[in-house]
Coordinates of C-alpha atoms (C1' of nucleotides) in Angstrom, one line a residue:
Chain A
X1 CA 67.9 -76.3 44.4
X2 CA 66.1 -74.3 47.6
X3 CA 63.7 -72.4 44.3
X4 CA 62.8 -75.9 43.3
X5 CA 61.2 -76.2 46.5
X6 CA 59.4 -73.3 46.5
X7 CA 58.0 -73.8 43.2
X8 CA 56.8 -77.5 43.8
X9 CA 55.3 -76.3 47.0
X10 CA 53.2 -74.1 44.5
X11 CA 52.4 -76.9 42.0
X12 CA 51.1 -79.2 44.6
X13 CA 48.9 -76.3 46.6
X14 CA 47.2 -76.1 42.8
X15 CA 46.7 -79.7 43.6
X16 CA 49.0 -81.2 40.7
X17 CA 49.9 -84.8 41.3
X18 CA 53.3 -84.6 38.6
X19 CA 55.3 -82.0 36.9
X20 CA 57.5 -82.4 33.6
X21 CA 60.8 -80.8 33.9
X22 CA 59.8 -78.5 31.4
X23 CA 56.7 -77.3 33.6
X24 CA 58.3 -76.6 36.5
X25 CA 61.2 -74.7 33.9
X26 CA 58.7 -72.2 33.2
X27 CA 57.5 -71.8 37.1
X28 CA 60.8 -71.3 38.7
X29 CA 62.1 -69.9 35.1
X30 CA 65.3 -72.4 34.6
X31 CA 66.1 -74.5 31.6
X32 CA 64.2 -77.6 31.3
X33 CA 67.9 -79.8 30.8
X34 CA 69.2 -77.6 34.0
X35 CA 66.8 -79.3 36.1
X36 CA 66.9 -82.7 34.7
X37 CA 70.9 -82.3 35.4
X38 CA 70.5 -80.8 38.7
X39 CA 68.4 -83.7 39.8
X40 CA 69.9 -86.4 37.7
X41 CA 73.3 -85.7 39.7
X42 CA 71.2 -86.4 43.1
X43 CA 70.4 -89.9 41.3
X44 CA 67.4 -89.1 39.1
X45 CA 63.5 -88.8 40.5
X46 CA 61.4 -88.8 37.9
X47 CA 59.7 -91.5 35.3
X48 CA 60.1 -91.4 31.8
X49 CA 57.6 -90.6 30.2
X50 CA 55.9 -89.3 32.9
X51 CA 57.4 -86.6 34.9
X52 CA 57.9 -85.8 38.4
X53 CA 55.9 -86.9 41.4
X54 CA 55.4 -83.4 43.1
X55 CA 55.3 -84.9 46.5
X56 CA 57.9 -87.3 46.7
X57 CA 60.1 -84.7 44.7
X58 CA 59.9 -82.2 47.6
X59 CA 60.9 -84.6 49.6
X60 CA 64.1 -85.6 48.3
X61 CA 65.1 -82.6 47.8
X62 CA 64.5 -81.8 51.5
X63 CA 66.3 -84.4 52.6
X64 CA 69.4 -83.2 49.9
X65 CA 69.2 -80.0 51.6
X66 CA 68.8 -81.3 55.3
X67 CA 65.5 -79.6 55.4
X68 CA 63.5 -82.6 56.2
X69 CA 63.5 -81.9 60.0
X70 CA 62.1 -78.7 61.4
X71 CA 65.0 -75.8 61.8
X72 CA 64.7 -73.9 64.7
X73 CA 66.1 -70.4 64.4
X74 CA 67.5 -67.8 66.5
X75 CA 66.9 -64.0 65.3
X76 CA 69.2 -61.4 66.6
X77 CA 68.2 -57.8 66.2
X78 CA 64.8 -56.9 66.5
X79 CA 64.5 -53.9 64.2
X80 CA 62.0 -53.5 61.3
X81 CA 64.1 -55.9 59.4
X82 CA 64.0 -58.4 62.5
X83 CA 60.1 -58.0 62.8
X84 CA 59.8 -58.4 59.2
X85 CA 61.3 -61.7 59.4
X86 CA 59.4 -62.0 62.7
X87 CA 56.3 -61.7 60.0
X88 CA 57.6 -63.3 56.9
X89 CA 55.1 -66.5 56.5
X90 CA 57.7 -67.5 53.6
X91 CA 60.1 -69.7 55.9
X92 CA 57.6 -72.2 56.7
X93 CA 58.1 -73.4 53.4
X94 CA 61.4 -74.5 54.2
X95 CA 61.0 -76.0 57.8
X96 CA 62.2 -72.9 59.5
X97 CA 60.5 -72.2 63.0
X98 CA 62.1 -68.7 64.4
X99 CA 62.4 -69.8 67.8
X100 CA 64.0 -67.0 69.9
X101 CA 64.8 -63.5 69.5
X102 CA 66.9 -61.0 71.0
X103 CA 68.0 -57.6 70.7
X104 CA 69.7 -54.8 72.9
X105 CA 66.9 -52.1 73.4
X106 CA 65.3 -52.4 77.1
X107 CA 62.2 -51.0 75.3
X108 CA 62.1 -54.6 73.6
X109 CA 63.5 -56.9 75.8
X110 CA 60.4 -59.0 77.2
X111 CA 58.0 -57.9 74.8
X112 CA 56.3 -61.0 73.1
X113 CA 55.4 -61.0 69.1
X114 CA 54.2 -64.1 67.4
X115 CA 54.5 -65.9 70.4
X116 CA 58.5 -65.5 71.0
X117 CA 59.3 -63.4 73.9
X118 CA 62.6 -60.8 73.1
X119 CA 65.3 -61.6 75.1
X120 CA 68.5 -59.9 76.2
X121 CA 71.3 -60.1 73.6
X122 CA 73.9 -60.2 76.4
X123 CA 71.8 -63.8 77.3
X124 CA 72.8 -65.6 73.9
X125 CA 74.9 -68.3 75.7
X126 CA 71.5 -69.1 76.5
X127 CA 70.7 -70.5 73.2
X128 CA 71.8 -74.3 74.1
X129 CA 68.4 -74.9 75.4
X130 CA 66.4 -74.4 71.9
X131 CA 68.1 -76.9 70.1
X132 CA 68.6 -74.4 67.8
X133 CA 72.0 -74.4 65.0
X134 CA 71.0 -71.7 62.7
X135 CA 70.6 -68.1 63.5
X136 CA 69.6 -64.8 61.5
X137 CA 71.9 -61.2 62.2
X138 CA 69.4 -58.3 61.6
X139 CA 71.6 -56.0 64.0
X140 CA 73.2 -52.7 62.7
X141 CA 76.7 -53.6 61.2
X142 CA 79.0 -52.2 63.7
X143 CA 77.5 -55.1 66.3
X144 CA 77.2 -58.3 63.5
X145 CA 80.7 -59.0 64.7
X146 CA 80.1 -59.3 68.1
X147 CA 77.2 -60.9 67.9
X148 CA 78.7 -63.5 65.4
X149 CA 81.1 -64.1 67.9
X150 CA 78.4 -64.5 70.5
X151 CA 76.2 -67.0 68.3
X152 CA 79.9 -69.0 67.6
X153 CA 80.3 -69.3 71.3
X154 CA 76.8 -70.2 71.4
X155 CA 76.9 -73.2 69.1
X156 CA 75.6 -71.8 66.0
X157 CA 76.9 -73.9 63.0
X158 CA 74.9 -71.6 60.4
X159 CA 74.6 -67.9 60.2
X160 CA 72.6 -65.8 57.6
X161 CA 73.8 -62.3 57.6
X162 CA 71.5 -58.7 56.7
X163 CA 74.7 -56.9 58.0
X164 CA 77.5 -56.0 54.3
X165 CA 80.2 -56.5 56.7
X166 CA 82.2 -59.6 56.4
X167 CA 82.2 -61.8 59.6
X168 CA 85.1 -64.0 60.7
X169 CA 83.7 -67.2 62.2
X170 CA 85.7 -70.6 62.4
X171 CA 85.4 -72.2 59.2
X172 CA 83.0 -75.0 60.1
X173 CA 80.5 -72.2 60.7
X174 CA 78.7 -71.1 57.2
X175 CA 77.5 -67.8 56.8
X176 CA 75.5 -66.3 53.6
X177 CA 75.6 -62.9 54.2
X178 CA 72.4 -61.0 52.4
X179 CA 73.5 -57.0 51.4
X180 CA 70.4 -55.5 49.9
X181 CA 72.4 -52.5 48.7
X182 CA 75.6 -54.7 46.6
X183 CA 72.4 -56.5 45.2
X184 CA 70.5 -53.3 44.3
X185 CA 73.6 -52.1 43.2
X186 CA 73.7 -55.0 40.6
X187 CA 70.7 -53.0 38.8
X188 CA 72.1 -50.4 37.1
X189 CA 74.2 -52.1 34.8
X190 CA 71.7 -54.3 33.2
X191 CA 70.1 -50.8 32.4
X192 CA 70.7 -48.8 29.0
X193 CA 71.3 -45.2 29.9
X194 CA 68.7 -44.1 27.5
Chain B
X1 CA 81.9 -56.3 41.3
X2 CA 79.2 -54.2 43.8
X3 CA 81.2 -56.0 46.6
X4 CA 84.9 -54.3 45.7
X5 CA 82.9 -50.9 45.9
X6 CA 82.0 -51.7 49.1
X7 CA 85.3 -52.9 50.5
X8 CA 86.9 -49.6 48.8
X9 CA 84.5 -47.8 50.9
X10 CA 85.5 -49.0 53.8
X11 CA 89.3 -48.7 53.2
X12 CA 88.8 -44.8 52.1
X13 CA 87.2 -44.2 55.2
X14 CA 90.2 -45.4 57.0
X15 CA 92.4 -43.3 54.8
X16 CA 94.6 -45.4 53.1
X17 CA 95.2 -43.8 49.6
X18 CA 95.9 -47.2 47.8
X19 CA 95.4 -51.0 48.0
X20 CA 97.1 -53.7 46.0
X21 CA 94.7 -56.9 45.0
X22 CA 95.8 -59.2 48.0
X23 CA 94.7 -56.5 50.3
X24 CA 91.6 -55.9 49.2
X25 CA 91.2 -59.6 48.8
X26 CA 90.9 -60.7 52.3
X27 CA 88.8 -58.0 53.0
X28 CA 86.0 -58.6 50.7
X29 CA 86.6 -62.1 51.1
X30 CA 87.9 -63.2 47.6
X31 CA 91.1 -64.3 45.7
X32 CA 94.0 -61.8 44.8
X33 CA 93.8 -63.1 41.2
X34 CA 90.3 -63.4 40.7
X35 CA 90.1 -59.6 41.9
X36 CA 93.1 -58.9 39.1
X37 CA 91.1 -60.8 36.2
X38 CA 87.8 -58.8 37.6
X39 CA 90.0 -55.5 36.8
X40 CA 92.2 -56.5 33.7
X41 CA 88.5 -57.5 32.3
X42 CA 87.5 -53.5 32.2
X43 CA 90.9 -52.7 31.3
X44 CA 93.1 -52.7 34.5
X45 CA 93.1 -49.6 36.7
X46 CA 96.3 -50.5 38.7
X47 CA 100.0 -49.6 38.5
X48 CA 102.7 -52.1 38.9
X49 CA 104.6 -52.3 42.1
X50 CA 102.1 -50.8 43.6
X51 CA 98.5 -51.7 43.5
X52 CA 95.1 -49.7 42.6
X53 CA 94.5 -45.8 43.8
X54 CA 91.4 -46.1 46.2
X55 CA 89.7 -43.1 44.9
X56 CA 90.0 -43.8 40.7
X57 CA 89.7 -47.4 41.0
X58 CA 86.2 -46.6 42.8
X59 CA 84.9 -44.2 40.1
X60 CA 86.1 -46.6 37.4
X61 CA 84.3 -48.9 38.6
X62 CA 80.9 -47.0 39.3
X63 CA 80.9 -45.7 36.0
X64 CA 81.0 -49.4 34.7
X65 CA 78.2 -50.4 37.0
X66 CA 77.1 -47.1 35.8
X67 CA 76.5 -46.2 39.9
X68 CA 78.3 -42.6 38.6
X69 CA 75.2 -40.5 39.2
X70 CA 72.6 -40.4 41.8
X71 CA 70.0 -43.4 41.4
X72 CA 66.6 -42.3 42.7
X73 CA 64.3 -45.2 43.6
X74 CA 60.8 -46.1 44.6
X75 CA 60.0 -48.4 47.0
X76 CA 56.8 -49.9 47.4
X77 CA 55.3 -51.0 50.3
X78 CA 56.1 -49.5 53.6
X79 CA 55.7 -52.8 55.8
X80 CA 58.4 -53.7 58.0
X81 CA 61.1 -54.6 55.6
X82 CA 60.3 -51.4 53.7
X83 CA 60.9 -49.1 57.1
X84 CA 64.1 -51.3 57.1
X85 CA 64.7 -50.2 53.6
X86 CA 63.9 -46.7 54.3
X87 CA 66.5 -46.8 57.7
X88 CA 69.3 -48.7 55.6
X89 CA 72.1 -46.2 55.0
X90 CA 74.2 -48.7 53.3
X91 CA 71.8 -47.6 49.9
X92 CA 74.5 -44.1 50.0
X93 CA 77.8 -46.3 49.3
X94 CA 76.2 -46.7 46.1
X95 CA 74.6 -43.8 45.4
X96 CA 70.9 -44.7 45.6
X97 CA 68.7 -42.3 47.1
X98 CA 64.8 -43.6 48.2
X99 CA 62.8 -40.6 46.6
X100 CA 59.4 -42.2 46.7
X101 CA 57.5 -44.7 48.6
X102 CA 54.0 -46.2 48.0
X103 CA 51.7 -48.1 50.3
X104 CA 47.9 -49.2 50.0
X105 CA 47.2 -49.1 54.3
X106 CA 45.1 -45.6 54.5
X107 CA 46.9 -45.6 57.8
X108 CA 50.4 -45.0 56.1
X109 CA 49.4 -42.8 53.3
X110 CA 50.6 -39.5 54.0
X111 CA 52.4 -39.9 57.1
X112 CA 56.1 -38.8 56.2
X113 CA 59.3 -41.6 57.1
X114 CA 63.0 -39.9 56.8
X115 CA 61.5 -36.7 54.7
X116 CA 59.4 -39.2 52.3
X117 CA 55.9 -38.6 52.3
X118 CA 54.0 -42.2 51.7
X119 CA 51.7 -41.8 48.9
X120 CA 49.2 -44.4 47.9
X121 CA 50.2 -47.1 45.6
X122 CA 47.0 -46.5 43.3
X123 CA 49.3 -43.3 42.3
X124 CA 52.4 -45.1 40.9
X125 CA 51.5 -43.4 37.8
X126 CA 52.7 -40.7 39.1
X127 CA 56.2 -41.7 39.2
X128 CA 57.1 -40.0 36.2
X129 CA 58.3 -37.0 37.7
X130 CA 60.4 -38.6 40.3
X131 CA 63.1 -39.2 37.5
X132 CA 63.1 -42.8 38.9
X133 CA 64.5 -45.9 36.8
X134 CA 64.5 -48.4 40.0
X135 CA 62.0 -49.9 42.4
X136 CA 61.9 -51.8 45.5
X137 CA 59.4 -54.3 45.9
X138 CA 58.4 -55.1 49.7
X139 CA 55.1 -56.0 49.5
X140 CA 53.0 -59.3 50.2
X141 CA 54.0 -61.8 47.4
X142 CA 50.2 -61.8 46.8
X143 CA 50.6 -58.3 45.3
X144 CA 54.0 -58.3 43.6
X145 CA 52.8 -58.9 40.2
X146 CA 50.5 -56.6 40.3
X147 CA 52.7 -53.8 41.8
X148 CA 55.7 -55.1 39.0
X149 CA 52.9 -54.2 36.4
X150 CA 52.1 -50.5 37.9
X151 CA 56.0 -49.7 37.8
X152 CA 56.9 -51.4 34.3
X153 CA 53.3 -49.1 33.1
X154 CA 55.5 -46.1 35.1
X155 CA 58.6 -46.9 33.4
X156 CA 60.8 -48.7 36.0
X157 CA 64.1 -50.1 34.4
X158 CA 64.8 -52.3 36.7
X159 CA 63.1 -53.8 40.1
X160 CA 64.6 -55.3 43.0
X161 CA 61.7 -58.0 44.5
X162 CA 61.7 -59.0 48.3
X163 CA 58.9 -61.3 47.2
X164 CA 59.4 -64.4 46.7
X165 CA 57.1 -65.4 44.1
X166 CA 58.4 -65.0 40.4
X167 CA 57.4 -61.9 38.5
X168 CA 56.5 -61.6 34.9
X169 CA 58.4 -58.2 33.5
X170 CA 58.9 -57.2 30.1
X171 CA 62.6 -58.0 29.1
X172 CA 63.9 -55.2 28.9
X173 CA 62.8 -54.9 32.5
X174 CA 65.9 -56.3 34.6
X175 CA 64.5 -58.3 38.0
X176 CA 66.5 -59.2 40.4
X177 CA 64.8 -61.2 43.2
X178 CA 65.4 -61.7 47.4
X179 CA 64.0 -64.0 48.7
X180 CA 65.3 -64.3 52.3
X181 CA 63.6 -67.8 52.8
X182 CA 65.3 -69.3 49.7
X183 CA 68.8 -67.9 51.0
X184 CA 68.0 -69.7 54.4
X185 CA 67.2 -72.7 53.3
X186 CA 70.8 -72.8 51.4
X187 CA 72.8 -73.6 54.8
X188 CA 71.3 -76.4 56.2
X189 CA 73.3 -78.2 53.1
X190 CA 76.6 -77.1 55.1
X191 CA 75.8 -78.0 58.5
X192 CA 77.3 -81.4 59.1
X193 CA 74.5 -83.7 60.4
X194 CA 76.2 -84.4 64.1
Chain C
dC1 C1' 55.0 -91.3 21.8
dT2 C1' 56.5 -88.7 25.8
dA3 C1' 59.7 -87.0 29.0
dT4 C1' 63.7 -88.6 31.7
dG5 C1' 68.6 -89.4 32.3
dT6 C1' 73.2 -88.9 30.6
dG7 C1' 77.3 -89.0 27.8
dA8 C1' 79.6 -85.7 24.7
dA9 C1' 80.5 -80.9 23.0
dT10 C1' 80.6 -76.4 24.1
dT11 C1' 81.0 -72.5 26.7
dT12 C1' 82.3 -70.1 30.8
dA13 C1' 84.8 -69.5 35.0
dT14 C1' 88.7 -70.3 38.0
dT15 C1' 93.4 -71.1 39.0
dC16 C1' 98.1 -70.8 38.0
dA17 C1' 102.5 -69.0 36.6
dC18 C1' 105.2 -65.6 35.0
dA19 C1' 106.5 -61.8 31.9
dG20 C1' 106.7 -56.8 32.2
dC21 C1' 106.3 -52.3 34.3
dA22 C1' 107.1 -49.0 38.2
Chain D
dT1 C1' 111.9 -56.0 44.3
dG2 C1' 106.6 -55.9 44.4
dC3 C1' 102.5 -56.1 42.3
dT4 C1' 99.9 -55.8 38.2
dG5 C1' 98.1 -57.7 33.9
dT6 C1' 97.4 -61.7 31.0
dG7 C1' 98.1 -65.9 28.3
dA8 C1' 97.8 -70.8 29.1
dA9 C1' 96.0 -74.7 31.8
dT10 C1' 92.6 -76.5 34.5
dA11 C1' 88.2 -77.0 36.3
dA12 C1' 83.3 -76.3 36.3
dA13 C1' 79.0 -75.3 34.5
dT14 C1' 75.9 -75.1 30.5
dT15 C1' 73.9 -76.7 26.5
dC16 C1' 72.9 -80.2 23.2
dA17 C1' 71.3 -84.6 21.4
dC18 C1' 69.7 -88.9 21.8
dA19 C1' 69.4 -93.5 23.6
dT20 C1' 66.2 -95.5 26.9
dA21 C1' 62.4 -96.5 29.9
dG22 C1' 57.5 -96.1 30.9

DNA sequence: CTATGTGAATTTATTCACAGCA
DNA sequence: TGCTGTGAATAAATTCACATAG
């Protein structure tokens, strides 16, 4: 559902009004019938005939995925994969503001990029004052436990983890846990060894 | 599959000699039979009463993923998630090795990051004698489809995108995308609403 | 006439339960 | 006895085909 989003968010900054289901197929490159299912089982949004409305679309599908209020974010690790999310314009899309950010390195702590000031890891108990339920592990993987822990302690009821460790958190905590080497590792496969 | 690999890893490196599929399971996080079916799919590489030899059952399975030789890949663009990239030692587990990297900042060109001299990205025809099949995409989603045409021209295999924009690839070219927005916007779903 | 929405058919994946081998 | 390997049962996802509404 999420790359539905994304591509409608395209459609309407090209200033499109409605999109068929086969349109938007070929934008987000899905089978016309998937997407008529996928939003048929949400209660159907479309008019025959017609198509979608791009606008009001996005927005039931935002408020499916809970995305209709603004997300604050904590990010915890402030490496170049930290400051690349620090950077990454993409999450706006979504709703996501990255609200606070910490890491362990004195060198960091206090320094202020995009308008969030770095903050001491060991002051993540602080978190209750951002309002914030979702948080983003960019640390090395030995500390994503700890720090999982912390963020657990802290409230968090959504994790997204860089780290390819598996976390234990309660189970009313989700975590999606992002290993860019088990996904690059996916590659090879697909390839014919010539 | 890439997963087990990793989880094989781990329990080498703490020198256990042999795991049996209930093991492994709660440490990569999946069931004991699903992990059996997985195996008994390639032709089952454990012994009864027993369980699966650490060591074979990891070649086994790298020469199915075909991970059974040193993967050299490019990466392109030398941003902040492409340092990251360049710093992430989880690529060895698999056997990838980052041989090349591109950039278009005249700033980067030529400075040298973990023994990898940055080149410019108007040289990606150059490639060729890098003995690359693979490519890492971590460049502005503006560029990707341009950059995606440079390394298909080169004779990439297979890309792995950090954009988030779809990218138009031969089809014998395998894509697979990451887009860390998209994977964010998946948890709100789970968070009950309080 | 166009494009949705949805039952039915098909395919694929997951789960179970247990026979068979060390 | 312990754990794999696998057929059978169940569940889920995909694909199709078409009635239906605009």
């Amino acid at each position: 559902m999420p790359i539905y989003l994304r591509g409608l968010a395209l459609l309407s900054q090209q200033g499109l009004g409605s999109v068929s289901s086969s349109k938007l197929a070929d934008f987000v490159s899905v089978n016309p019938w998937q997407i008529r299912k996928d939003f048929s089982y949400f209660g159907g949004f479309g008019t025959r005939g017609v198509g979608y409305d791009i606008e009001n679309l996005s927005k039931q599908i935002k408020k499916i995925l809970k995305l209709d209020a603004v997300r604050n974010t904590a990010l915890v690790g402030v490496g170049n994969l930290g400051l690349a999310v620090l950077a990454y314009p993409g999450f706006r899309t979504y709703g996501f503001c990255i609200t606070a950010a910490f890491d362990n390195d004195p060198a960091k702590i206090g320094r202020t990029i995009n308008n969030i000031t770095i903050e001491d890891v060991s002051r993540l108990d602080t978190l209750g004052k951002y309002e914030v339920d979702l948080a983003i592990i960019a640390v090395p993987e030995q500390a994503a436990q700890q720090v999982a822990d912390a963020l657990v302690k802290a409230g968090i009821k959504g994790i997204l983890n860089f780290s390819p460790r598996r976390i234990a958190v309660p189970k009313k905590v989700k975590v999606i846990t992002i290993d860019i080497a088990t996904d690059l590792a996916r590659l090879p496969y697909y390839i014919p060894s010539s």
